[in-house]
Short mmCIF file of N, CA and C and ligand atoms in Angstrom, two decimals:
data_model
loop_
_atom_site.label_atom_id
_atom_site.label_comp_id
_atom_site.label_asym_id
_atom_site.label_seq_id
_atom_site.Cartn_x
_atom_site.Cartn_y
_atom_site.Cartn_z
N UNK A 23 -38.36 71.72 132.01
CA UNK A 23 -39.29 72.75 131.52
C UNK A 23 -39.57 72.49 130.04
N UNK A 24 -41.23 72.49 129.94
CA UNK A 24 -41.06 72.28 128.28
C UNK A 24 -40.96 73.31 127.23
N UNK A 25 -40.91 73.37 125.94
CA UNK A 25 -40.36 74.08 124.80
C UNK A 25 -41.78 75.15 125.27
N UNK A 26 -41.25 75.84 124.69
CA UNK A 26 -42.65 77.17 124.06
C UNK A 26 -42.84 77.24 122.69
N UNK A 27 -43.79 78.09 122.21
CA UNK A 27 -44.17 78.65 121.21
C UNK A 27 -44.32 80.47 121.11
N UNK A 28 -43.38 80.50 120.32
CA UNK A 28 -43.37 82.21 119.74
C UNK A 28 -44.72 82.42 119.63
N UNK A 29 -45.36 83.32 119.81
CA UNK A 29 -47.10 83.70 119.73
C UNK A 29 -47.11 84.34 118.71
N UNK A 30 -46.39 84.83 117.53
CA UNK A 30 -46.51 85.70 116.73
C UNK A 30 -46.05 84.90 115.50
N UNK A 31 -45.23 84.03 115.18
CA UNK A 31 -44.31 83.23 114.37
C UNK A 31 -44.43 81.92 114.37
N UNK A 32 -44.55 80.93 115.56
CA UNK A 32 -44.87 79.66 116.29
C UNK A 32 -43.69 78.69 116.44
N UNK A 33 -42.64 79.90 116.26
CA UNK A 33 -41.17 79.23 116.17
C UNK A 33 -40.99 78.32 117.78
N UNK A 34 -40.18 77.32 117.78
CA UNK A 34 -40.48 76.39 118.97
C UNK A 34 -38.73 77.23 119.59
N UNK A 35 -39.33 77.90 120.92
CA UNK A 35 -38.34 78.05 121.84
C UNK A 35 -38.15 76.86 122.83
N UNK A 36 -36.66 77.05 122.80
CA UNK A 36 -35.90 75.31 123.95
C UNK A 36 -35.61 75.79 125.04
N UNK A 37 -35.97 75.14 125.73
CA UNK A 37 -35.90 75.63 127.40
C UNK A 37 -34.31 76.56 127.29
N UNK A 38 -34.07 77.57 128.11
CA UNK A 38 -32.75 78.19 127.97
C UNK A 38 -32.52 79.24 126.78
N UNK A 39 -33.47 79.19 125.91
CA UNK A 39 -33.14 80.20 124.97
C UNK A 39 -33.80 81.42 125.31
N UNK A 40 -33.39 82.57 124.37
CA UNK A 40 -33.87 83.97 125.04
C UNK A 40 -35.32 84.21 124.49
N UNK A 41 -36.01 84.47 125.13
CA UNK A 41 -37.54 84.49 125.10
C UNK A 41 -37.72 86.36 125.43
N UNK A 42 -39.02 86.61 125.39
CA UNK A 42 -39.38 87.97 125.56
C UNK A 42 -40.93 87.88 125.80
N UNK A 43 -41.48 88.16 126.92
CA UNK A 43 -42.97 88.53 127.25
C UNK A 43 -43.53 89.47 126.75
N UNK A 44 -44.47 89.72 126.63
CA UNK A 44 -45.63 91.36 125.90
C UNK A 44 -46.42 91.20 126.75
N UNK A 45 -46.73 91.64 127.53
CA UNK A 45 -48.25 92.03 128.24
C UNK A 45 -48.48 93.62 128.14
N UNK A 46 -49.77 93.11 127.18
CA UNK A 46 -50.25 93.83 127.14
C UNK A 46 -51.78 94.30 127.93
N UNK A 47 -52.02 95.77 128.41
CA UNK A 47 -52.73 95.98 129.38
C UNK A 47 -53.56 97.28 128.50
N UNK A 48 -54.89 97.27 128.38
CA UNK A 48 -56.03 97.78 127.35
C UNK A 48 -57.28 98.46 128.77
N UNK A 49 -57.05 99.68 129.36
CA UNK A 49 -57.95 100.14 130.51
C UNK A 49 -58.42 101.28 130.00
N UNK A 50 -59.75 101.60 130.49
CA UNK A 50 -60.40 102.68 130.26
C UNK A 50 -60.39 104.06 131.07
N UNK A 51 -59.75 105.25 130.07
CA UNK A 51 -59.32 106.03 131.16
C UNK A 51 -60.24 107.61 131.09
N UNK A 52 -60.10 108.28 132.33
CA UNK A 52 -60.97 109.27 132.22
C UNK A 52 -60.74 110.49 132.88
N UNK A 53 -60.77 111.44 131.70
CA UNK A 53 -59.61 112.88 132.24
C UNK A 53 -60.47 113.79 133.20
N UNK A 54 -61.61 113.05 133.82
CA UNK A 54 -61.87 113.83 134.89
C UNK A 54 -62.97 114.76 134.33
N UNK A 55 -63.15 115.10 133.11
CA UNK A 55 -63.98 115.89 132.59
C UNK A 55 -65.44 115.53 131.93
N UNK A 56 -66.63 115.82 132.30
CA UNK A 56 -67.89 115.07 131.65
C UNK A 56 -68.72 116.37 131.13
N UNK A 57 -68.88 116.24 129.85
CA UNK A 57 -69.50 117.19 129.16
C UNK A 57 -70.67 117.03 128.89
N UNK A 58 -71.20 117.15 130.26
CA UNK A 58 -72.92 117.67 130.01
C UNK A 58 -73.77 117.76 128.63
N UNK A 59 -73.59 119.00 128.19
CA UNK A 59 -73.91 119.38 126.86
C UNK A 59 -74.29 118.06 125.76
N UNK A 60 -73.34 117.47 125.90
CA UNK A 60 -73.40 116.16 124.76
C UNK A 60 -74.40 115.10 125.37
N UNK A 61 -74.32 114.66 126.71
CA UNK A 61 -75.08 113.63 126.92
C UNK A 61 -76.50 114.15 127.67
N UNK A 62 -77.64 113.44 127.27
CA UNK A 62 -78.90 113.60 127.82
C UNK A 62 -79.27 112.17 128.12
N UNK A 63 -79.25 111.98 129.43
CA UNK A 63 -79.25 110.29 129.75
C UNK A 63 -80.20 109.96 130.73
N UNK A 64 -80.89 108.84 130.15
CA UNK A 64 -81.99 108.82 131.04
C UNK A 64 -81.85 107.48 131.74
N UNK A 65 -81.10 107.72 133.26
CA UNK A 65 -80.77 106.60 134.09
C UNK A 65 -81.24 105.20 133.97
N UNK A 66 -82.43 105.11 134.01
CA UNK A 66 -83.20 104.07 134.13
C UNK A 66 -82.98 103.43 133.10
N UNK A 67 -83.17 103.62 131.58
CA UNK A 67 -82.63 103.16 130.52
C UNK A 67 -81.71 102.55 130.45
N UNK A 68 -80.54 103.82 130.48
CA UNK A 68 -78.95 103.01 130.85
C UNK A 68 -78.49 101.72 131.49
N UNK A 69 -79.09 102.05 132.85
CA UNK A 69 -79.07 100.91 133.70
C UNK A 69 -79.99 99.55 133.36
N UNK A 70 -80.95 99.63 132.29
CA UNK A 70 -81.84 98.52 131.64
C UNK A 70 -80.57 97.58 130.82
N UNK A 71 -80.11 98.23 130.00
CA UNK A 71 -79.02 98.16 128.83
C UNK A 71 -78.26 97.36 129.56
N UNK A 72 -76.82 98.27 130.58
CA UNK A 72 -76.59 97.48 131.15
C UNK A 72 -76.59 96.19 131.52
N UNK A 73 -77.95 96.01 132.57
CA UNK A 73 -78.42 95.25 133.03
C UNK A 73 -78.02 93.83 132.02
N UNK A 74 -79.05 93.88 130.80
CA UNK A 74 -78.84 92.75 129.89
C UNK A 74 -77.52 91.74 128.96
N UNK A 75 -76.39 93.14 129.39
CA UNK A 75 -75.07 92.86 129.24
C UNK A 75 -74.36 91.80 129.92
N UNK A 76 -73.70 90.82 128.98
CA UNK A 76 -73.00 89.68 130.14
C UNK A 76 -71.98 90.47 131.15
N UNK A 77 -71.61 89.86 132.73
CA UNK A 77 -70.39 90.77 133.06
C UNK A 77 -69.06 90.87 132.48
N UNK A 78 -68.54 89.58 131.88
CA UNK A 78 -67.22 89.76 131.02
C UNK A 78 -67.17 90.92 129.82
N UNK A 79 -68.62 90.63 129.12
CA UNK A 79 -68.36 91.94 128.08
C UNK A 79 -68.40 93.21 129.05
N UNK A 80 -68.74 93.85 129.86
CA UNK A 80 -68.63 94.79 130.57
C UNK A 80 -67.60 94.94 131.29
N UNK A 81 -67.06 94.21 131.42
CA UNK A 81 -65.28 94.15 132.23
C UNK A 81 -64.37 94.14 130.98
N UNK A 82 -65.15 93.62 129.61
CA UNK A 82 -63.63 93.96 128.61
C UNK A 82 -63.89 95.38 128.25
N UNK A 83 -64.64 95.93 128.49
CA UNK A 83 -65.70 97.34 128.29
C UNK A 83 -64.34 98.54 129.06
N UNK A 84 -64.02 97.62 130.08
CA UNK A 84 -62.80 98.94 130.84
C UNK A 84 -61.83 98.25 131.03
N UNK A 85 -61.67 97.01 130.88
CA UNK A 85 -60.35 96.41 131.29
C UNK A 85 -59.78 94.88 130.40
N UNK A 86 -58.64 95.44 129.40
CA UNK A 86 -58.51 94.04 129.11
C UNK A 86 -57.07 93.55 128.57
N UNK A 87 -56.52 92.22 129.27
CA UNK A 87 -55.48 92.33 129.06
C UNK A 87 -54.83 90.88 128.30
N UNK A 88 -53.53 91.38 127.22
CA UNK A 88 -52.48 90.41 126.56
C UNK A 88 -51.58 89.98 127.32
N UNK A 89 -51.14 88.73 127.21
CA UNK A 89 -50.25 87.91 127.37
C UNK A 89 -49.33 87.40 126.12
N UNK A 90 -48.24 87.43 126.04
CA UNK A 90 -47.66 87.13 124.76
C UNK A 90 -46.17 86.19 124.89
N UNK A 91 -46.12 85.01 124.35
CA UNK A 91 -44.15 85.50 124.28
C UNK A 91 -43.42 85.56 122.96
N UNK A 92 -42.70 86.12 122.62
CA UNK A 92 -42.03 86.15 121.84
C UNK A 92 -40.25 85.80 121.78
N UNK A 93 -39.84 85.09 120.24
CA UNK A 93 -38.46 84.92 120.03
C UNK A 93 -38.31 86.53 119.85
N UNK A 94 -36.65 86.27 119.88
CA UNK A 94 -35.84 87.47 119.68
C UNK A 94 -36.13 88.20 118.37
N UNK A 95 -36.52 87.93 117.40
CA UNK A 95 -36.92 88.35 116.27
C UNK A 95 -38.11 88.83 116.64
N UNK A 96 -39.27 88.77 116.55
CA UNK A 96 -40.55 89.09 116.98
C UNK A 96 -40.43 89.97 117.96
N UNK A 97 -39.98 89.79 118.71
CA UNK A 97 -39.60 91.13 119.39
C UNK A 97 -39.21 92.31 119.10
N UNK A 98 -38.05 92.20 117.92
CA UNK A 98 -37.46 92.95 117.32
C UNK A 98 -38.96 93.59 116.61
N UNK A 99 -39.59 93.07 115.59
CA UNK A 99 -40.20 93.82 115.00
C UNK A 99 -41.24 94.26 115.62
N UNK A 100 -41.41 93.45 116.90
CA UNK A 100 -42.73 94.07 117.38
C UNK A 100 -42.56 95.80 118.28
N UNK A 101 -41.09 95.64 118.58
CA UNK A 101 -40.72 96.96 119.22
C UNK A 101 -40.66 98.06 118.62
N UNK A 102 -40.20 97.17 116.82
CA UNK A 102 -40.33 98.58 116.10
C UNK A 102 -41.71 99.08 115.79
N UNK A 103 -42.82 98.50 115.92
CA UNK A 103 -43.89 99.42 115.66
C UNK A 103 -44.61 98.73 116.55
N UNK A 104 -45.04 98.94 117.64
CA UNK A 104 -46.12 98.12 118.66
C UNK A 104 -47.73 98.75 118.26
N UNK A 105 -47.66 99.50 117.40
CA UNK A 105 -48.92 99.87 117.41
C UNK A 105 -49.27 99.46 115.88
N UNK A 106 -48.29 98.80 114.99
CA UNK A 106 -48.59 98.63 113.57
C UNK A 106 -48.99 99.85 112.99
N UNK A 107 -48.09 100.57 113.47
CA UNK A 107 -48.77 101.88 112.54
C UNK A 107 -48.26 102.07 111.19
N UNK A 108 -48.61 102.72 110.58
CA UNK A 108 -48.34 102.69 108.99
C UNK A 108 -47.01 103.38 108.90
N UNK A 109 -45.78 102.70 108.25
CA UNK A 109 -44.64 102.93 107.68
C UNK A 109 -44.50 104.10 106.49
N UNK A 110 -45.55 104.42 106.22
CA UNK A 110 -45.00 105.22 104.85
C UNK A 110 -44.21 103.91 103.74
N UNK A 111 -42.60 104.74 103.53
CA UNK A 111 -42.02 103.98 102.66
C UNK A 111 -41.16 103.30 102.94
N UNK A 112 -41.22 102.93 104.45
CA UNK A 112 -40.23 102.22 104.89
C UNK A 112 -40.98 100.85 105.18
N UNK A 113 -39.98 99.81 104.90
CA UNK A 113 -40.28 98.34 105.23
C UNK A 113 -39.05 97.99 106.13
N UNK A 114 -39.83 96.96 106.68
CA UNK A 114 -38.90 95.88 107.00
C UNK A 114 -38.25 95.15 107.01
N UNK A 115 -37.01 94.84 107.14
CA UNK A 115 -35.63 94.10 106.25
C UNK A 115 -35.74 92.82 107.22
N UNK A 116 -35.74 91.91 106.47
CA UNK A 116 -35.45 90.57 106.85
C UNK A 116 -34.06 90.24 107.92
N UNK A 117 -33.76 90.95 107.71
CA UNK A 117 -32.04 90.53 108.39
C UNK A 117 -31.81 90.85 109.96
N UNK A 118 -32.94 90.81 110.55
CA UNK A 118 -33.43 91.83 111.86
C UNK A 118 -32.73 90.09 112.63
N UNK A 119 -31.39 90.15 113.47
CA UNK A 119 -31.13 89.15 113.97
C UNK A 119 -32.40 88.28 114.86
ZN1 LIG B 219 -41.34 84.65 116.63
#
């Protein structure tokens, strides 16, 4: 089996070492509720629009998904914030095994 590459770092994993996947999965969701009021839509239009759209951009439109792997480190930090959200005043310490 050959080596990998960390996707986040590009550190070279050796066959046998501990690795970690991310898939990530990005779908469009819908609480069932459509508020009239806001939209005034005139079918034919819509469906023009549409129409001229490639199908991949319209499939990443509701559905789209990551593949990742990561070393044990990268993992580490990626678990601590998967969304990169803002820390305030906390950082991240190097020493994360
Ligand atoms: Zn890494």
């Amino acid at each position: 089996m050959a080596s990998r590459i960390c996707s986040r770092c590009s550190k070279v994993i050796n066959p046998g070492d501990l690795l970690y996947r991310v898939t990530i999965k990005v779908f469009a969701d819908f609480d069932g509720i459509i508020n009239i009021k806001s939209y005034t839509i005139d079918v034919e239009k819509e469906f023009e629009k549409v129409k001229s759209v490639p199908e991949d951009l319209l499939e990443e439109e509701v559905y789209k998904e990551f593949d990742y792997i990561l070393c044990p480190r990268c993992k580490e930090v990626y678990c601590a914030n998967p969304l990169h959200l803002p820390l305030d005043d906390l950082t991240l310490t190097e020493d994360v095994p």
